[in-house]
Amino acid sequence: MTTVAARIGAPPRRHPWVVFCCRRAARLVISLFLVVTASFAMIRLIPGDPVRAALGVDAPPDLVAAKRHELGLDRSLPQQYWEYLPRLARGDLGVSLVSGEPVADLVGARLPATLLLAVLAFACVLVVALPGGMLAAVWTLGGRRPRTELAFTATTSVLAGVPDFVLATGLTAGLSVALPLFPVAGDLGPRSYVLPVLALGLAPTAVLLRIVRVETLRVLAADYVRTARAKRLSAVRLHLCHVAPNALTASLTYTGNLLPALIAGTVLVEKVFAWPGIGSVMAQSVAAQDHAVVEASVLVLGSSVLVVNFLVDLALALLDPRSVIRKT
């Protein structure tokens, strides 16, 4: 009776999934606040006068002072911050100092190009790395084809260590200048996507190939795979039904974090290829000290990465709930 009464009187336990979602949502909100604060403070801590840079060195001091007062730059940094937050909550991202264009319109026009580039690179990485890593494991199982294994290891190690902007520069020099196969810069049609997607996707593809190969080799040595072979299952059924689901589970964490990394990595690649996305605009705005554009660009890119990470956490929890619920 005491146990039953204690159970009746005890507060109901929250479902682990509710706890998980609440914690991830709270983490997302805190991270977004930090991104907003960092994007606001980052550009203002850079030495220089953005109004003088926009109006020119020959602008009259009275005009510069009036423009600074109009933009609120003559106030203290905390005052500017507390005035910035309500405007941001209303969706007011300000006006560009250089072009006079509303920043919301500028970002809205550039964001689809950046997201499309990152999504295409992400899809290419998955299409190449997942089956490629499994095939490499099957071909080199048990020490077979040592030359193939050596070539695979050497190639993926080199590609995984090369930065995106170096790959972008090399691809431009080799496939646009020396061999004019693809456009050098800009969005001029489907062929223009080849080099930026390659520059973004080569290094992640190399890393994921190595991960999938190692995990596939581990699964191929498991007892249940030996049992499946003893049942004389076909190679297609063995690898698709028994090997692939278990080998790819360990790769989900890297794959889940890949899309946010590609979104953030578009900044340098867009600069190299003069791609009409947010990254190239942000690079130009940093040089011109265009506060509103830099703040909005960092905020949009950072928010995109955080939201994608939040969705990835939910997806990984659905695919492998035991590890996540144990942490909750």
Short mmCIF file of C-alpha atoms in Angstrom, two decimals:
data_model
loop_
_atom_site.label_atom_id
_atom_site.label_comp_id
_atom_site.label_asym_id
_atom_site.label_seq_id
_atom_site.Cartn_x
_atom_site.Cartn_y
_atom_site.Cartn_z
CA MET A 1 0.00 0.00 0.00
CA THR A 2 2.81 2.37 0.85
CA THR A 3 4.43 1.73 -2.51
CA VAL A 4 1.16 2.30 -4.36
CA ALA A 5 0.44 5.49 -2.40
CA ALA A 6 3.93 6.73 -3.01
CA ARG A 7 3.52 6.10 -6.70
CA ILE A 8 0.13 7.84 -6.75
CA GLY A 9 1.42 10.83 -4.80
CA ALA A 10 4.65 11.12 -6.76
CA PRO A 11 4.80 13.66 -9.60
CA PRO A 12 4.53 12.11 -13.05
CA ARG A 13 7.82 11.43 -14.78
CA ARG A 14 8.44 13.34 -17.95
CA HIS A 15 8.89 11.33 -21.09
CA PRO A 16 12.57 11.08 -22.12
CA TRP A 17 11.74 12.48 -25.55
CA VAL A 18 10.13 15.55 -23.98
CA VAL A 19 13.24 16.12 -21.89
CA PHE A 20 15.45 15.61 -24.93
CA CYS A 21 13.53 18.07 -27.12
CA CYS A 22 13.33 20.69 -24.36
CA ARG A 23 17.06 20.51 -23.72
CA ARG A 24 17.91 20.73 -27.39
CA ALA A 25 15.49 23.66 -27.87
CA ALA A 26 16.97 25.51 -24.88
CA ARG A 27 20.46 24.91 -26.25
CA LEU A 28 19.31 26.27 -29.63
CA VAL A 29 17.87 29.44 -28.08
CA ILE A 30 21.03 30.09 -26.04
CA SER A 31 23.23 29.46 -29.07
CA LEU A 32 21.15 31.83 -31.21
CA PHE A 33 21.49 34.52 -28.54
CA LEU A 34 25.26 34.05 -28.53
CA VAL A 35 25.36 34.25 -32.33
CA VAL A 36 23.34 37.49 -32.26
CA THR A 37 25.65 39.00 -29.64
CA ALA A 38 28.81 37.87 -31.42
CA SER A 39 27.64 39.13 -34.82
CA PHE A 40 26.83 42.51 -33.27
CA ALA A 41 30.09 42.93 -31.38
CA MET A 42 32.47 41.38 -33.89
CA ILE A 43 32.37 44.05 -36.58
CA ARG A 44 32.24 46.93 -34.07
CA LEU A 45 35.47 45.81 -32.44
CA ILE A 46 37.34 46.15 -35.73
CA PRO A 47 39.30 49.45 -35.79
CA GLY A 48 38.04 52.03 -38.25
CA ASP A 49 35.09 54.28 -38.99
CA PRO A 50 32.44 52.64 -41.22
CA VAL A 51 30.78 55.99 -41.96
CA ARG A 52 34.06 57.53 -43.09
CA ALA A 53 34.74 54.41 -45.20
CA ALA A 54 31.29 54.70 -46.84
CA LEU A 55 31.32 58.47 -47.43
CA GLY A 56 34.98 58.75 -48.40
CA VAL A 57 37.99 60.38 -46.83
CA ASP A 58 37.06 63.78 -48.27
CA ALA A 59 33.58 63.90 -46.69
CA PRO A 60 32.97 66.98 -44.47
CA PRO A 61 33.18 66.28 -40.72
CA ASP A 62 29.66 67.65 -40.21
CA LEU A 63 28.23 65.17 -42.71
CA VAL A 64 30.12 62.30 -41.08
CA ALA A 65 28.90 63.31 -37.61
CA ALA A 66 25.30 63.61 -38.84
CA LYS A 67 25.45 60.18 -40.46
CA ARG A 68 26.93 58.64 -37.32
CA HIS A 69 24.13 60.16 -35.25
CA GLU A 70 21.52 58.91 -37.72
CA LEU A 71 22.87 55.36 -37.46
CA GLY A 72 23.31 55.57 -33.69
CA LEU A 73 27.05 54.97 -33.88
CA ASP A 74 27.75 57.93 -31.58
CA ARG A 75 26.16 56.06 -28.67
CA SER A 76 27.90 53.60 -26.39
CA LEU A 77 28.16 49.95 -27.39
CA PRO A 78 25.61 48.72 -24.78
CA GLN A 79 23.09 51.37 -25.90
CA GLN A 80 23.54 50.34 -29.53
CA TYR A 81 23.05 46.69 -28.54
CA TRP A 82 19.79 47.28 -26.65
CA GLU A 83 18.46 49.31 -29.58
CA TYR A 84 19.55 46.58 -32.01
CA LEU A 85 17.66 43.73 -30.30
CA PRO A 86 14.12 45.19 -30.71
CA ARG A 87 14.81 45.97 -34.38
CA LEU A 88 16.03 42.43 -34.92
CA ALA A 89 12.92 41.02 -33.24
CA ARG A 90 10.81 42.98 -35.74
CA GLY A 91 12.84 41.58 -38.64
CA ASP A 92 14.56 44.91 -39.35
CA LEU A 93 18.13 44.10 -40.39
CA GLY A 94 18.97 47.69 -41.30
CA VAL A 95 20.24 49.29 -44.50
CA SER A 96 23.57 48.79 -46.23
CA LEU A 97 25.97 51.69 -45.80
CA VAL A 98 27.55 51.04 -49.19
CA SER A 99 24.60 50.38 -51.49
CA GLY A 100 21.70 51.84 -49.48
CA GLU A 101 19.75 48.61 -50.12
CA PRO A 102 17.70 47.03 -47.31
CA VAL A 103 19.80 44.24 -45.84
CA ALA A 104 16.80 41.89 -45.61
CA ASP A 105 16.32 42.11 -49.39
CA LEU A 106 20.04 41.65 -50.00
CA VAL A 107 20.24 38.56 -47.79
CA GLY A 108 17.01 37.12 -49.17
CA ALA A 109 18.35 37.38 -52.71
CA ARG A 110 21.71 35.79 -51.87
CA LEU A 111 20.76 33.05 -49.41
CA PRO A 112 19.24 30.56 -51.94
CA ALA A 113 22.49 30.45 -53.93
CA THR A 114 24.50 29.61 -50.80
CA LEU A 115 22.07 26.95 -49.60
CA LEU A 116 21.85 25.36 -53.04
CA LEU A 117 25.63 25.11 -53.24
CA ALA A 118 25.86 23.49 -49.80
CA VAL A 119 23.00 21.05 -50.46
CA LEU A 120 24.46 19.96 -53.81
CA ALA A 121 27.86 19.37 -52.20
CA PHE A 122 26.20 17.42 -49.38
CA ALA A 123 24.29 15.20 -51.82
CA CYS A 124 27.43 14.51 -53.85
CA VAL A 125 29.37 13.56 -50.72
CA LEU A 126 26.72 11.03 -49.70
CA VAL A 127 26.32 9.57 -53.18
CA VAL A 128 30.07 9.00 -53.55
CA ALA A 129 31.25 8.23 -50.01
CA LEU A 130 28.62 5.80 -48.72
CA PRO A 131 28.78 3.20 -51.51
CA GLY A 132 32.45 3.99 -52.23
CA GLY A 133 33.54 3.28 -48.66
CA MET A 134 31.65 -0.01 -48.60
CA LEU A 135 33.10 -1.11 -51.95
CA ALA A 136 36.61 -0.22 -50.78
CA ALA A 137 36.10 -2.35 -47.67
CA VAL A 138 34.82 -5.34 -49.67
CA TRP A 139 37.68 -5.12 -52.18
CA THR A 140 40.39 -4.88 -49.50
CA LEU A 141 38.90 -7.31 -46.98
CA GLY A 142 41.47 -9.64 -45.46
CA GLY A 143 44.48 -7.86 -46.95
CA ARG A 144 43.42 -8.40 -50.55
CA ARG A 145 44.49 -5.91 -53.22
CA PRO A 146 47.16 -4.13 -51.12
CA ARG A 147 47.95 -1.69 -53.93
CA THR A 148 44.31 -0.62 -54.09
CA GLU A 149 44.27 -0.14 -50.33
CA LEU A 150 47.48 1.90 -50.45
CA ALA A 151 46.15 4.11 -53.25
CA PHE A 152 42.84 4.57 -51.42
CA THR A 153 44.53 5.51 -48.15
CA ALA A 154 47.03 7.88 -49.74
CA THR A 155 44.45 9.67 -51.91
CA THR A 156 41.90 10.15 -49.15
CA SER A 157 44.59 11.31 -46.69
CA VAL A 158 45.80 14.01 -49.09
CA LEU A 159 42.32 15.23 -50.01
CA ALA A 160 41.14 15.28 -46.41
CA GLY A 161 44.01 17.56 -45.39
CA VAL A 162 43.71 20.18 -48.12
CA PRO A 163 41.68 23.31 -47.16
CA ASP A 164 38.65 24.28 -49.24
CA PHE A 165 40.10 27.52 -50.59
CA VAL A 166 43.29 25.74 -51.71
CA LEU A 167 41.21 23.15 -53.57
CA ALA A 168 39.13 25.95 -55.08
CA THR A 169 42.24 27.76 -56.30
CA GLY A 170 43.77 24.57 -57.73
CA LEU A 171 40.57 23.56 -59.50
CA THR A 172 40.26 27.02 -61.01
CA ALA A 173 43.84 26.96 -62.26
CA GLY A 174 43.56 23.43 -63.67
CA LEU A 175 40.02 23.17 -65.02
CA SER A 176 39.21 26.79 -65.86
CA VAL A 177 42.50 28.43 -66.86
CA ALA A 178 44.78 25.65 -68.15
CA LEU A 179 41.87 23.58 -69.48
CA PRO A 180 38.89 25.86 -70.14
CA LEU A 181 36.29 23.23 -69.27
CA PHE A 182 34.24 25.18 -66.74
CA PRO A 183 33.49 28.87 -66.07
CA VAL A 184 36.01 30.67 -63.91
CA ALA A 185 33.53 32.58 -61.76
CA GLY A 186 29.88 33.46 -61.30
CA ASP A 187 26.65 31.55 -61.81
CA LEU A 188 26.47 31.04 -65.59
CA GLY A 189 24.43 27.85 -65.66
CA PRO A 190 24.73 24.21 -64.55
CA ARG A 191 28.42 23.98 -65.52
CA SER A 192 29.20 26.77 -63.06
CA TYR A 193 28.26 24.52 -60.13
CA VAL A 194 30.87 21.85 -60.86
CA LEU A 195 33.99 23.53 -59.48
CA PRO A 196 32.40 25.08 -56.32
CA VAL A 197 30.71 21.78 -55.47
CA LEU A 198 33.98 19.89 -55.98
CA ALA A 199 35.88 22.40 -53.83
CA LEU A 200 33.34 22.07 -51.05
CA GLY A 201 32.84 18.32 -51.26
CA LEU A 202 36.22 16.71 -51.95
CA ALA A 203 37.63 16.89 -48.42
CA PRO A 204 34.42 15.72 -46.64
CA THR A 205 34.09 12.92 -49.21
CA ALA A 206 37.61 11.69 -48.41
CA VAL A 207 36.93 11.74 -44.66
CA LEU A 208 33.59 9.95 -44.98
CA LEU A 209 35.09 7.34 -47.34
CA ARG A 210 37.63 6.40 -44.68
CA ILE A 211 35.02 6.25 -41.92
CA VAL A 212 32.62 4.08 -43.93
CA ARG A 213 35.41 1.74 -45.00
CA VAL A 214 36.65 1.20 -41.44
CA GLU A 215 33.13 0.62 -40.11
CA THR A 216 32.33 -1.77 -42.96
CA LEU A 217 35.47 -3.80 -42.25
CA ARG A 218 34.43 -4.02 -38.60
CA VAL A 219 30.95 -5.24 -39.51
CA LEU A 220 32.26 -7.73 -42.07
CA ALA A 221 34.28 -9.38 -39.28
CA ALA A 222 31.25 -9.73 -36.99
CA ASP A 223 29.77 -13.12 -36.11
CA TYR A 224 26.32 -12.43 -37.54
CA VAL A 225 27.87 -11.68 -40.94
CA ARG A 226 29.68 -15.01 -40.84
CA THR A 227 26.37 -16.67 -40.02
CA ALA A 228 24.70 -14.92 -42.93
CA ARG A 229 27.46 -16.10 -45.23
CA ALA A 230 27.00 -19.65 -43.93
CA LYS A 231 23.35 -19.46 -44.98
CA ARG A 232 24.61 -18.85 -48.53
CA LEU A 233 22.87 -15.52 -48.92
CA SER A 234 23.52 -13.62 -52.12
CA ALA A 235 26.20 -10.95 -52.01
CA VAL A 236 23.66 -8.18 -52.71
CA ARG A 237 21.33 -9.29 -49.90
CA LEU A 238 24.24 -9.84 -47.51
CA HIS A 239 25.72 -6.39 -47.97
CA LEU A 240 22.48 -4.43 -48.28
CA CYS A 241 20.46 -6.11 -45.53
CA HIS A 242 23.11 -7.11 -42.99
CA VAL A 243 26.25 -5.03 -43.55
CA ALA A 244 25.03 -1.60 -44.71
CA PRO A 245 22.56 -0.78 -41.87
CA ASN A 246 25.13 -1.61 -39.17
CA ALA A 247 28.12 -0.06 -40.93
CA LEU A 248 26.41 3.26 -41.65
CA THR A 249 25.10 3.80 -38.12
CA ALA A 250 28.52 4.90 -36.84
CA SER A 251 28.83 7.34 -39.78
CA LEU A 252 25.60 9.16 -38.94
CA THR A 253 27.23 11.58 -36.51
CA TYR A 254 29.78 12.82 -39.05
CA THR A 255 27.16 12.88 -41.80
CA GLY A 256 24.78 14.84 -39.59
CA ASN A 257 27.39 17.52 -38.88
CA LEU A 258 28.47 17.67 -42.51
CA LEU A 259 25.71 19.91 -43.90
CA PRO A 260 26.24 22.69 -41.30
CA ALA A 261 29.97 22.55 -41.97
CA LEU A 262 29.35 22.88 -45.71
CA ILE A 263 27.08 25.89 -45.16
CA ALA A 264 29.77 27.59 -43.10
CA GLY A 265 32.47 26.58 -45.58
CA THR A 266 30.80 28.32 -48.50
CA VAL A 267 32.24 31.69 -47.39
CA LEU A 268 35.76 31.12 -48.71
CA VAL A 269 34.66 29.08 -51.73
CA GLU A 270 32.21 31.78 -52.81
CA LYS A 271 34.97 34.37 -52.56
CA VAL A 272 37.24 32.35 -54.86
CA PHE A 273 34.55 31.69 -57.48
CA ALA A 274 32.76 35.07 -57.13
CA TRP A 275 29.63 33.11 -56.35
CA PRO A 276 26.49 35.26 -55.86
CA GLY A 277 25.84 34.03 -52.32
CA ILE A 278 26.00 35.37 -48.80
CA GLY A 279 29.64 34.40 -48.34
CA SER A 280 30.97 36.68 -51.07
CA VAL A 281 28.80 39.57 -49.87
CA MET A 282 30.02 39.10 -46.31
CA ALA A 283 33.67 39.11 -47.41
CA GLN A 284 33.16 42.38 -49.32
CA SER A 285 31.22 43.94 -46.44
CA VAL A 286 33.94 43.12 -43.90
CA ALA A 287 36.45 45.03 -46.01
CA ALA A 288 34.03 47.97 -46.36
CA GLN A 289 33.01 47.78 -42.65
CA ASP A 290 29.36 47.61 -43.65
CA HIS A 291 28.01 46.77 -40.19
CA ALA A 292 24.45 45.86 -41.11
CA VAL A 293 25.36 43.46 -43.92
CA VAL A 294 28.08 41.69 -41.92
CA GLU A 295 25.80 41.30 -38.89
CA ALA A 296 22.97 39.93 -41.00
CA SER A 297 25.24 37.56 -42.94
CA VAL A 298 26.85 36.12 -39.82
CA LEU A 299 23.45 35.86 -38.16
CA VAL A 300 21.84 34.07 -41.10
CA LEU A 301 24.74 31.65 -41.65
CA GLY A 302 25.11 30.97 -37.93
CA SER A 303 21.38 30.47 -37.46
CA SER A 304 21.26 28.11 -40.44
CA VAL A 305 24.05 26.00 -38.95
CA LEU A 306 22.38 25.91 -35.53
CA VAL A 307 18.95 25.00 -36.90
CA VAL A 308 20.40 22.25 -39.09
CA ASN A 309 22.33 20.92 -36.09
CA PHE A 310 19.11 20.89 -34.08
CA LEU A 311 17.30 18.93 -36.79
CA VAL A 312 20.26 16.56 -37.10
CA ASP A 313 20.15 15.86 -33.36
CA LEU A 314 16.47 14.96 -33.66
CA ALA A 315 17.14 12.75 -36.67
CA LEU A 316 20.00 10.93 -34.97
CA ALA A 317 17.84 10.43 -31.89
CA LEU A 318 15.12 8.87 -34.03
CA LEU A 319 17.58 6.58 -35.79
CA ASP A 320 19.53 5.60 -32.67
CA PRO A 321 17.40 6.62 -29.66
CA ARG A 322 19.16 4.57 -27.01
CA SER A 323 22.33 6.65 -26.86
CA VAL A 324 20.42 9.95 -26.73
CA ILE A 325 17.80 8.88 -24.20
CA ARG A 326 20.53 7.53 -21.94
CA LYS A 327 22.03 11.04 -21.80
CA THR A 328 18.65 12.57 -20.97
#
